[in-house]
Short mmCIF file of C-alpha atoms and ligand atoms in Angstrom, two decimals:
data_model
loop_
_atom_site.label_atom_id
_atom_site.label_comp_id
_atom_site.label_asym_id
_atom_site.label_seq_id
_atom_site.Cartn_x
_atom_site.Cartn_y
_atom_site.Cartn_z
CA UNK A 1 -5.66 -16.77 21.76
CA UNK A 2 -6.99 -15.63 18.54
CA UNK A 3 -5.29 -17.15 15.66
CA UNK A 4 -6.21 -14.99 12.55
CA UNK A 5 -5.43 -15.58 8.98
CA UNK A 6 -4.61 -12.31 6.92
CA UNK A 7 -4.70 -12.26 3.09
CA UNK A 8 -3.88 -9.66 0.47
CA UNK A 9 -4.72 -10.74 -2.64
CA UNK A 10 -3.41 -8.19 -5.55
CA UNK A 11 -3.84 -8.00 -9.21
CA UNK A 12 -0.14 -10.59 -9.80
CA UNK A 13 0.39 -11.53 -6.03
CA UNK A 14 -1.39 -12.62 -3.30
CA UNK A 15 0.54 -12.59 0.46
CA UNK A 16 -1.00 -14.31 3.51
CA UNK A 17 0.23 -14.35 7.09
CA UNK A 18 -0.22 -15.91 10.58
CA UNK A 19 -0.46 -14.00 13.39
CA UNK A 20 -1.49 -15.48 16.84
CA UNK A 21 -2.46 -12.79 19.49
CA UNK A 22 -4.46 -11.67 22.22
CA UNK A 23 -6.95 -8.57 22.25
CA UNK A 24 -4.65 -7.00 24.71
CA UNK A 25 -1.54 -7.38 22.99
CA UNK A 26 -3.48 -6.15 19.58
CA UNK A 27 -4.56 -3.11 21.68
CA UNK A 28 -1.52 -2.00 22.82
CA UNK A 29 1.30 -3.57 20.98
CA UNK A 30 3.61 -0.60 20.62
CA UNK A 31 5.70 -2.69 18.12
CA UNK A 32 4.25 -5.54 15.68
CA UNK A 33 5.39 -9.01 16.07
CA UNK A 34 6.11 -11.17 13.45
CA UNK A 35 3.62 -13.62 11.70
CA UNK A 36 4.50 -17.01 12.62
CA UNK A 37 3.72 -17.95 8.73
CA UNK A 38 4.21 -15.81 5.89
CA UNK A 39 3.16 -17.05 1.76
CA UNK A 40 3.88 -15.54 -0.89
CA UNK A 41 1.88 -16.16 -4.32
CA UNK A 42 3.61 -14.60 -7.21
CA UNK A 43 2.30 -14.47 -10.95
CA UNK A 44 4.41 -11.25 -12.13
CA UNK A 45 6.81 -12.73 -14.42
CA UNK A 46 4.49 -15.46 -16.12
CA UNK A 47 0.30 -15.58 -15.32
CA UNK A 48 0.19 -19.29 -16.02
CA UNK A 49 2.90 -19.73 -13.59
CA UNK A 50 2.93 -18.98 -9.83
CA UNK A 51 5.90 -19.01 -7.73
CA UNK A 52 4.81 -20.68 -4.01
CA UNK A 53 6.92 -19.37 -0.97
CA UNK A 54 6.32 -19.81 2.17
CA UNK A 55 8.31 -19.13 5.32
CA UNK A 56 7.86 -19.57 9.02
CA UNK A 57 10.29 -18.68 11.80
CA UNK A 58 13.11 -21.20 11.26
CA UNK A 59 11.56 -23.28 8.06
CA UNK A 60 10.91 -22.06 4.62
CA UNK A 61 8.93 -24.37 1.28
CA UNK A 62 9.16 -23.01 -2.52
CA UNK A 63 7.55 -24.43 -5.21
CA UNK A 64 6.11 -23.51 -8.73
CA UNK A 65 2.33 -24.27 -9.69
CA UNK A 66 0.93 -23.54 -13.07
CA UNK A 67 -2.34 -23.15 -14.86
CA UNK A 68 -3.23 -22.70 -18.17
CA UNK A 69 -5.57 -19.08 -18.13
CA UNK A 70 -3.46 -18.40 -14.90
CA UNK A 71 -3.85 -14.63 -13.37
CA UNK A 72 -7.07 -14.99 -11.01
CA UNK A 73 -8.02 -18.03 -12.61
CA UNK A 74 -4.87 -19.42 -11.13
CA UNK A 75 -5.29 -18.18 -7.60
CA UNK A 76 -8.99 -20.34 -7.57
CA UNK A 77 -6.16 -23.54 -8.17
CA UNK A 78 -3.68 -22.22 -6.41
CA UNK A 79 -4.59 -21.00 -3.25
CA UNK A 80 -5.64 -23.96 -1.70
CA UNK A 81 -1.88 -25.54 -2.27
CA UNK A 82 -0.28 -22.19 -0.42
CA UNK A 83 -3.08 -22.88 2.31
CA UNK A 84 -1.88 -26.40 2.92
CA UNK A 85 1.39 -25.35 4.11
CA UNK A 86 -0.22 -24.12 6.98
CA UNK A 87 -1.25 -27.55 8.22
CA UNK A 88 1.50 -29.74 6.80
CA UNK A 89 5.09 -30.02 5.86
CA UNK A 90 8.12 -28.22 7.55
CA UNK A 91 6.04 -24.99 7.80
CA UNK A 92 2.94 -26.86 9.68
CA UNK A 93 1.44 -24.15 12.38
CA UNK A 94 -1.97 -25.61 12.71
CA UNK A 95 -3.67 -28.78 12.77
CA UNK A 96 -6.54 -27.81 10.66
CA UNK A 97 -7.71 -24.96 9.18
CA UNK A 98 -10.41 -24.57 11.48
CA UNK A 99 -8.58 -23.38 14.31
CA UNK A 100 -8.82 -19.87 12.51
CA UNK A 101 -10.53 -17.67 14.51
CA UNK A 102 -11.33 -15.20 11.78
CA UNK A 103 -10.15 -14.09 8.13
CA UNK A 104 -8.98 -10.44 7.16
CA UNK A 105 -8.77 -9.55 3.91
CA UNK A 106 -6.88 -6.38 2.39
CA UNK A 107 -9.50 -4.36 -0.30
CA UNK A 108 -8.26 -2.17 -2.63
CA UNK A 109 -11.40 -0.20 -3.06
CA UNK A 110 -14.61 0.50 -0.63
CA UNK A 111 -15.16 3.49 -1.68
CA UNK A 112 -15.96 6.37 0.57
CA UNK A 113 -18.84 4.18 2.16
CA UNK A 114 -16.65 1.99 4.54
CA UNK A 115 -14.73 4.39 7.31
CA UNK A 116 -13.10 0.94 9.14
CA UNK A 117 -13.20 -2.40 8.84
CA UNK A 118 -16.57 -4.45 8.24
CA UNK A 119 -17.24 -8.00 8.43
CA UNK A 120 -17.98 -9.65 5.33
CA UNK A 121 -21.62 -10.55 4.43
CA UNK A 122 -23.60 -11.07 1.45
CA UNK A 123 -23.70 -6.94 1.12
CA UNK A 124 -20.50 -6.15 1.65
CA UNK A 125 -19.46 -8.16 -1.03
CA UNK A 126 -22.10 -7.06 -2.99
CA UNK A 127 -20.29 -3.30 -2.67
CA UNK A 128 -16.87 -4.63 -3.36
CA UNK A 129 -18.02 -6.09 -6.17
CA UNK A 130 -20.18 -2.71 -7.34
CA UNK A 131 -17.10 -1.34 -6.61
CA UNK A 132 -14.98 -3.54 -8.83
CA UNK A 133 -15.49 -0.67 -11.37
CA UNK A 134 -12.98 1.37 -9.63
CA UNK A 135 -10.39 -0.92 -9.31
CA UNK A 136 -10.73 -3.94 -12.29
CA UNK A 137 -7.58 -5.56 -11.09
CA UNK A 138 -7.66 -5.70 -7.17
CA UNK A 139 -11.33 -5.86 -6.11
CA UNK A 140 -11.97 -8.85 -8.09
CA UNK A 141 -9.35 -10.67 -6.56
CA UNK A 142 -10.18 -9.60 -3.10
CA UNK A 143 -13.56 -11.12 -3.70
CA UNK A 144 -12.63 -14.40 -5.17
CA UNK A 145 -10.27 -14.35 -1.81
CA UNK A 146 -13.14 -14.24 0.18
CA UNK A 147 -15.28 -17.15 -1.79
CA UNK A 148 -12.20 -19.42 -1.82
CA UNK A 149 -12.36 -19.19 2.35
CA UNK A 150 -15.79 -18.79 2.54
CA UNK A 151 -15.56 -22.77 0.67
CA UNK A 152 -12.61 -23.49 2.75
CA UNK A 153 -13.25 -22.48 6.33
CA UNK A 154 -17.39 -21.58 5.92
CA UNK A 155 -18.20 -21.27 10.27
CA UNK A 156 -14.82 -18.80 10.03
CA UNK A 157 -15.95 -14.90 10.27
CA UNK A 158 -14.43 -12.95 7.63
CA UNK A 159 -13.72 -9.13 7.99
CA UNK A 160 -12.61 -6.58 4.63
CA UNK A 161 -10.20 -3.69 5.56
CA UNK A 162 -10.02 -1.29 3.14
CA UNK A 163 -7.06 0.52 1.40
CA UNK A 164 -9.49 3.27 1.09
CA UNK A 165 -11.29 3.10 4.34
CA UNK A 166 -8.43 5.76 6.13
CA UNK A 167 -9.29 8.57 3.63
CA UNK A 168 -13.08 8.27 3.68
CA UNK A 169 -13.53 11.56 6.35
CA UNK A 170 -11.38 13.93 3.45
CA UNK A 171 -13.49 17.10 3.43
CA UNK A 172 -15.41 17.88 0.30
CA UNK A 173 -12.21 20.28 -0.69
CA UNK A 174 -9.90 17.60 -0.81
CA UNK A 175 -12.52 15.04 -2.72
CA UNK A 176 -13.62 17.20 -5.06
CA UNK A 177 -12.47 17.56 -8.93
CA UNK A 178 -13.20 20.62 -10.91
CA UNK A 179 -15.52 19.01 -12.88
CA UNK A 180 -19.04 19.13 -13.87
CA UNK A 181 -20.42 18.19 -9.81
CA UNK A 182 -22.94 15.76 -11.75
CA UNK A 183 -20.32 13.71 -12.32
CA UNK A 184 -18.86 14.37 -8.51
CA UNK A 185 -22.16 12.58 -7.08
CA UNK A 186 -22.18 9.86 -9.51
CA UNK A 187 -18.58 8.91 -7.66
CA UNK A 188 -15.67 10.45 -9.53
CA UNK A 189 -14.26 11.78 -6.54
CA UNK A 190 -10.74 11.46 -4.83
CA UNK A 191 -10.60 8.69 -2.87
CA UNK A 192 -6.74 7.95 -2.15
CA UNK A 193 -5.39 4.68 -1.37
CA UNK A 194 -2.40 2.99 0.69
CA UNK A 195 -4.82 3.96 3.53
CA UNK A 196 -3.92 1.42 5.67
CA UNK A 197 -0.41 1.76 5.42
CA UNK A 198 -0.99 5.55 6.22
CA UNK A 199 -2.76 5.33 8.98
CA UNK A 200 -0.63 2.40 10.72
CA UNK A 201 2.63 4.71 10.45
CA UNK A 202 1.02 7.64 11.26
CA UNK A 203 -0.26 5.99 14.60
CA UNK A 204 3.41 4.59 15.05
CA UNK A 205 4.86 8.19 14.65
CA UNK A 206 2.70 9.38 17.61
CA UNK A 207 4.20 6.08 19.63
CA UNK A 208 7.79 6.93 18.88
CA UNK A 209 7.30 10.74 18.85
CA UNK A 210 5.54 10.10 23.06
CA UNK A 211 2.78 12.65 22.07
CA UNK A 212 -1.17 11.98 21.43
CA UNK A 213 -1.92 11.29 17.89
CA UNK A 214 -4.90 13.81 18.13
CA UNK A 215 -2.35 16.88 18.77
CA UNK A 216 -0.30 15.62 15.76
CA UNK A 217 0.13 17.65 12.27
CA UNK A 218 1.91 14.68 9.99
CA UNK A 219 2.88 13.64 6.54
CA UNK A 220 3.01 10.01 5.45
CA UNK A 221 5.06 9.24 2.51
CA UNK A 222 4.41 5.85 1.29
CA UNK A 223 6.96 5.40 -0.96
CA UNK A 224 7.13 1.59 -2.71
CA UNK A 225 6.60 0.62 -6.10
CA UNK A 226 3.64 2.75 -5.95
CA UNK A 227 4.11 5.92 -3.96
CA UNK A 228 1.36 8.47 -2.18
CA UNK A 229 1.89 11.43 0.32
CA UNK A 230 -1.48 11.59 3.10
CA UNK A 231 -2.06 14.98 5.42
CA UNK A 232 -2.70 13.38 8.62
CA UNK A 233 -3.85 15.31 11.02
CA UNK A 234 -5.09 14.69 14.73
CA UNK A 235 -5.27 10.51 13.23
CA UNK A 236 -7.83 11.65 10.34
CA UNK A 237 -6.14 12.31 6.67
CA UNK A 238 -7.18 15.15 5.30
CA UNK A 239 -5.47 15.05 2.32
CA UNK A 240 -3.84 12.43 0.22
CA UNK A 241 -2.16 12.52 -3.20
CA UNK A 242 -3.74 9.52 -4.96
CA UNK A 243 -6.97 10.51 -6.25
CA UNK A 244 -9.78 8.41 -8.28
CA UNK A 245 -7.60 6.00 -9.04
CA UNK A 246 -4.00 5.11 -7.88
CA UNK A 247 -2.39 6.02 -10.61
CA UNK A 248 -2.67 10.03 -9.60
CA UNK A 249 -0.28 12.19 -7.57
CA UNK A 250 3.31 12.07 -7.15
CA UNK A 251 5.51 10.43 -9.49
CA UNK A 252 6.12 6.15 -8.78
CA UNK A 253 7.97 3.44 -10.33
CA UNK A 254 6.07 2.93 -13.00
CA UNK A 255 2.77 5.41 -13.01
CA UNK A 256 2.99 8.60 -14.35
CA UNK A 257 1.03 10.60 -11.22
CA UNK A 258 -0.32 13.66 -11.87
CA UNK A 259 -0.69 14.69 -15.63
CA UNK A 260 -1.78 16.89 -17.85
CA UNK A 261 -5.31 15.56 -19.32
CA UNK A 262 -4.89 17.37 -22.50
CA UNK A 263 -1.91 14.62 -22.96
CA UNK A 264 -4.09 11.54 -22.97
CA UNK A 265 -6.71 13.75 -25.41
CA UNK A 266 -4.19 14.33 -27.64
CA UNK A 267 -2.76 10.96 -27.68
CA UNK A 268 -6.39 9.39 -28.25
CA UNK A 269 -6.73 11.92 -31.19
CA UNK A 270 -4.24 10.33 -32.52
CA UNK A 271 -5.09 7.23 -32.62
CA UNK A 272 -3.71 5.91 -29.42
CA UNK A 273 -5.86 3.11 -28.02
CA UNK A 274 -7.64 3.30 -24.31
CA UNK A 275 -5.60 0.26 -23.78
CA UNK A 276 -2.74 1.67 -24.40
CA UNK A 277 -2.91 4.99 -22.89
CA UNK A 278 -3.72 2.59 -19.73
CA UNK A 279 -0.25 0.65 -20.63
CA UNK A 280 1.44 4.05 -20.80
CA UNK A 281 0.28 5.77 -17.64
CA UNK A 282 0.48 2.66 -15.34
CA UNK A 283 2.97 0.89 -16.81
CA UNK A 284 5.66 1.99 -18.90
CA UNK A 285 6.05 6.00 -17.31
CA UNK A 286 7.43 7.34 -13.80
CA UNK A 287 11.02 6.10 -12.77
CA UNK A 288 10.91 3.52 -15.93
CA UNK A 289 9.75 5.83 -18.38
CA UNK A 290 11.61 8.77 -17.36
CA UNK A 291 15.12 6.76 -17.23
CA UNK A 292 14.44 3.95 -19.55
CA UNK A 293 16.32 1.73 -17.07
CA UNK A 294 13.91 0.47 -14.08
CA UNK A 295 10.94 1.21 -12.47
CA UNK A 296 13.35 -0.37 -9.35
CA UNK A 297 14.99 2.34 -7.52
CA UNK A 298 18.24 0.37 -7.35
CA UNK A 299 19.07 0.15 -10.39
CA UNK A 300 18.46 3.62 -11.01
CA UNK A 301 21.20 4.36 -8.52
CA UNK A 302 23.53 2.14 -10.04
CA UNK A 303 23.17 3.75 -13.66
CA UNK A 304 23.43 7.05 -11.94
CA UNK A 305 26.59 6.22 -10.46
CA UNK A 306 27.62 4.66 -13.79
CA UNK A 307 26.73 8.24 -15.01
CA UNK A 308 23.90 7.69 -16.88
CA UNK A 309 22.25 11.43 -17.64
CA UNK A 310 18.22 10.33 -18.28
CA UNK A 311 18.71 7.93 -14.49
CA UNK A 312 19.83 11.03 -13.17
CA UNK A 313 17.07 12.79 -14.73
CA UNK A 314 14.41 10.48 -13.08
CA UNK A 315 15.91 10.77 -9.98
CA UNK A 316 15.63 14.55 -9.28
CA UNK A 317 12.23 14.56 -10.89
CA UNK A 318 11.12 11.88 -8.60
CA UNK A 319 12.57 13.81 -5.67
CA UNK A 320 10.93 17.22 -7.20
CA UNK A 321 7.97 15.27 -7.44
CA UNK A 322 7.68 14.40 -3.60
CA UNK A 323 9.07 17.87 -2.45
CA UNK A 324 6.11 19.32 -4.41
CA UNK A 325 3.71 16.94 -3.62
CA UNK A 326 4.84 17.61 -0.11
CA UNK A 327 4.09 21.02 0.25
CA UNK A 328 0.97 20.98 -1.98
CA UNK A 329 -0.51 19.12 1.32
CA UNK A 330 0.78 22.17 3.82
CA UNK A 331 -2.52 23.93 3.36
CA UNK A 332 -4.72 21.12 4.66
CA UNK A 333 -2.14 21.16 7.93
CA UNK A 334 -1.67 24.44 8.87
CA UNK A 335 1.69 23.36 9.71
CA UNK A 336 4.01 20.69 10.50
CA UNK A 337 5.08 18.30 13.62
CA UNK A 338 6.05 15.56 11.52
CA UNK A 339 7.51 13.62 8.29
CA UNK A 340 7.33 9.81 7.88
CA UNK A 341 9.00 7.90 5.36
CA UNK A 342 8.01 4.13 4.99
CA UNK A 343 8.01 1.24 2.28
CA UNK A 344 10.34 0.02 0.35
CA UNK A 345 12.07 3.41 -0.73
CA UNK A 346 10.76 5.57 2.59
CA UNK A 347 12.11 3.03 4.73
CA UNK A 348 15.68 2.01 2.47
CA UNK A 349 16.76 4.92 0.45
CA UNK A 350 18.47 7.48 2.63
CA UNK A 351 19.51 9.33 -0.56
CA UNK A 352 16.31 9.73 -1.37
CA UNK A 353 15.31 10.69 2.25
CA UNK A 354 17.84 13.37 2.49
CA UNK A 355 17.52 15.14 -0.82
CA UNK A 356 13.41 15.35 -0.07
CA UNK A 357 14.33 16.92 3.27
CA UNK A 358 17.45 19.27 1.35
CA UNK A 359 14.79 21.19 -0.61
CA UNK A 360 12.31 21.78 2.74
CA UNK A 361 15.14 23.46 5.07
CA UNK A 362 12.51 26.37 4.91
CA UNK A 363 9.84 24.33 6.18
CA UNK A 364 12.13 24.01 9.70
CA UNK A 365 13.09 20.21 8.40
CA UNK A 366 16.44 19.08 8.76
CA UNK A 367 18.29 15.86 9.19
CA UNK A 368 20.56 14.19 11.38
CA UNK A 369 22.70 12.74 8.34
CA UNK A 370 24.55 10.11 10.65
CA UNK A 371 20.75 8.67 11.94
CA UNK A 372 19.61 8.91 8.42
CA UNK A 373 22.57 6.94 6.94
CA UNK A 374 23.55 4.03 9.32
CA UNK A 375 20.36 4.25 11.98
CA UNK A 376 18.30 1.01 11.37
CA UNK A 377 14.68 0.17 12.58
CA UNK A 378 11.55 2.87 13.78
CA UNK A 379 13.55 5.87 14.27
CA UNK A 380 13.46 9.62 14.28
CA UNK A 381 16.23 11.13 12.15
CA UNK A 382 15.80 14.90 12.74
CA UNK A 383 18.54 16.66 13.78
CA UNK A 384 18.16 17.01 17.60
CA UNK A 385 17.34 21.27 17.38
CA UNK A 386 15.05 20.90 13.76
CA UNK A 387 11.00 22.13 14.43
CA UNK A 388 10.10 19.26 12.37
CA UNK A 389 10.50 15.24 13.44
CA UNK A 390 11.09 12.93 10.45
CA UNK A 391 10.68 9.59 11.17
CA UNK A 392 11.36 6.29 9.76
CA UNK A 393 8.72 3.97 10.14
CA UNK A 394 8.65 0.27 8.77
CA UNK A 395 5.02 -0.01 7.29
CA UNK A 396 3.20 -3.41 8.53
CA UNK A 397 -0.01 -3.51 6.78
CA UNK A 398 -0.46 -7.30 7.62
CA UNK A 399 -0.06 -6.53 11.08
CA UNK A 400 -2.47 -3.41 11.21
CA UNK A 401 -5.16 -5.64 9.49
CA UNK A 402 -5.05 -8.72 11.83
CA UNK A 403 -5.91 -5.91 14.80
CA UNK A 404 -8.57 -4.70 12.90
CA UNK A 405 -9.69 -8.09 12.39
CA UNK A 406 -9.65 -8.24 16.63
CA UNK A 407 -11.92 -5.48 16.61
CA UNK A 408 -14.11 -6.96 14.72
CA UNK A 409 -14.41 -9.73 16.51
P1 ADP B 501 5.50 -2.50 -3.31
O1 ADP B 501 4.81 -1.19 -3.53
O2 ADP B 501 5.49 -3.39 -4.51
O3 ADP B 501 5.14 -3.19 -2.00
P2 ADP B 501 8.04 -1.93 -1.98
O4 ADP B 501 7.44 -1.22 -0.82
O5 ADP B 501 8.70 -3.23 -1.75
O6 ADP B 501 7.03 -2.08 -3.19
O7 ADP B 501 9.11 -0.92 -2.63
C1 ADP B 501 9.81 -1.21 -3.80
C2 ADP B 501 10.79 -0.09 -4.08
O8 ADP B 501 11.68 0.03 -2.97
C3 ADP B 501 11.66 -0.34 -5.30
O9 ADP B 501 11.79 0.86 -6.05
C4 ADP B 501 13.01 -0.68 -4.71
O10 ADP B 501 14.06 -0.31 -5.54
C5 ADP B 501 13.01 0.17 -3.46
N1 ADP B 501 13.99 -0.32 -2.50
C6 ADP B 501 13.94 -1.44 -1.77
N2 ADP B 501 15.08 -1.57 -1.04
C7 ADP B 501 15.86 -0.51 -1.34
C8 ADP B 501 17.16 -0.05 -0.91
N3 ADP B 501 17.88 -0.74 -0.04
N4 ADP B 501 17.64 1.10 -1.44
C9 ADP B 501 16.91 1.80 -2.33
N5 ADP B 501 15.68 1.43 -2.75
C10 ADP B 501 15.17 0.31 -2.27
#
């Protein structure tokens, strides 16, 4: 049995899970189990305050640490108390932490250097740390994940799986901005994100859909907090919609997506600060900014159905936004077999899934309203005679990198 420890340290959260499995059931698992232990660090609503959750399959321990720089000084105290719960209390699943059989950590950026997962030596953390440029609030973390183990568990192999690692093989087309190409090779290129997510659901599609992933021409729409569209095709993206940075493509809950540069010139002329044109593009636009009521698709449901005009406003745009960003990727295909919906939205928000697939009746899509509406779990929700299959898929990132941590074994 391999007992592997999986960590995905963020820039105001850091999840861990459990998983116990054998190679065989990592190769061919056609559905992913559950972890047997699941924490949950959570710094959102205060930095010097973490909220501590943990949960197992029939016990569950919450409590609140604190620390006065908090943010990723915090984790450095605060990780070791989430780590515990692992080997004592009501959620105890090991004796010690040295029955881990390896470490996988989600990074946010590698680049387009790492094409899979790597184990972790002195050089690869050298790179995620050059790399740290890229992405100020996640790499960081990711690192001081790996150096809090590394002290913890030091004979236990850790392995990095990057967010970035899926969209690595994007042809020059897709990675290229029209920009001055000095600027291209010194690594302002498109390097998308999500990636694992993308590539887990896509591989899941080609389960459900009983046809070889290499024959497949599909679109992944991660749609969460933060949202991006990926051309997949034959299990390779070719396209994605996040760029440079995450904050590019379609329109999320609280990042603006694709914009106009001249907007943030103009705004720095006058007299905006960098700072703040970094508040306004990752934090206060998309959903939030458009409705002024939530970056949380709920609630802009319920001020839509309390008939609130600018909700409704964000709403279509958002859906515009994905129906564009949808068919901006049909070049890189050369045509469609099928559409996958997953995270939070993808996988919940059947309004959202059927007014996407309204506007693309031309594209041969079209939905099976009853499958879309009450169907639960991996599904396809195409209506029976439609060219394209649109799938459900529930994404399982944790999962996908505790069998790339098997492989690396
Ligand atoms: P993250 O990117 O932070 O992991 P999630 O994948 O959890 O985010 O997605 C969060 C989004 O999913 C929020 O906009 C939330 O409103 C939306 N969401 C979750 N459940 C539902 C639901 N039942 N109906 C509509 N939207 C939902």
């Amino acid at each position: 049995m391999i007992t592997v420890l999986v960590l995905n340290a963020g820039s105001s959260s850091l999840k861990a899970c459990l998983y116990r499995l054998t190679p065989e059931l990592a190769a061919t698992a056609t559905a992913p189990p559950d972890p047997l232990w699941h924490g949950l660090l959570d710094w959102g609503q205060d930095p010097t305050v973490a909220r501590l959750q943990v949960t197992t399959a029939d016990q569950g321990y919450a409590a609140s640490l604190t620390h006065p720089d908090g943010g990723i000084a915090g984790l450095r105290d605060w990780l070791k108390p989430l780590l515990d719960t692992l080997t004592r209390g009501p959620t105890k699943c090991l004796e010690s932490l040295e029955e881990l059989t390896i470490i996988g950590h989600r990074v946010v950026h590698g680049g387009n250097r790492y094409r899979a997962a790597v184990r972790v030596d002195a050089q690869v953390k050298a790179a995620i740390r050059e790399l740290s440029e890229y992405a100020p609030l996640h790499n960081p973390a990711n690192l001081l994940g790996m150096e809090l183990m590394a002290d913890m568990c030091p004979q236990t192999p850790q392995v990095a799986v990057f967010d970035t690692a899926f969209h690595a093989q994007l042809p020059p087309v897709a990675r290229t901005y029209a920009i001055p190409y000095e600027l291209t090779t010194a690594g302002i290129q498109r390097y998308g994100f999500h990636g694992i997510s993308h590539q887990y659901v896509s591989e899941r599609a080609a389960t459900l859909l009983q046809r070889p992933l290499a024959e497949l021409r599909l679109i992944s729409c991660h749609l969460g907090n933060g949202c991006s569209l990926t051309a997949v095709k034959g299990g390779i993206s070719v396209e994605t919609t996040m760029g440079f940075t995450p904050t590019a493509g379609v329109m999320m809950g609280t990042r603006c997506g694709d914009l106009d540069p001249g907007i943030l010139l103009y705004l720095l002329r006058r007299g905006r600060t960098v700072e703040e044109l970094d508040q306004l593009v990752n934090r206060r636009s998309g959903l939030l900014g458009v409705s002024g009521v939530s970056n949380d698709l709920r609630q802009i449901l319920a001020a839509i159905d309390q008939g609130n005009p600018q909700a409704q406003l964000a709403y279509d745009c958002f859906i515009y936004s994905l129906q564009r960003g949808i068919a901006g990727l049909l070049p890189a295909l050369g045509g469609l077999d099928g559409l996958v919906f997953t995270a939070g939205i993808g996988e919940n928000a059947a309004c959202v899934r059927r007014d996407v697939c309204r506007g693309l009746a031309w594209l041969g899509i079209e939905l099976d309203g009853h499958l879309n509406q009450q169907g639960t779990g991996d599904r396809d929700i195409a209506a029976p005679s439609a060219a394209v299959r649109v799938l459900v898929v529930r994404t399982q990132e944790d999962w996908a990198i505790a069998r790339a941590c098997v492989k690396c074994l």
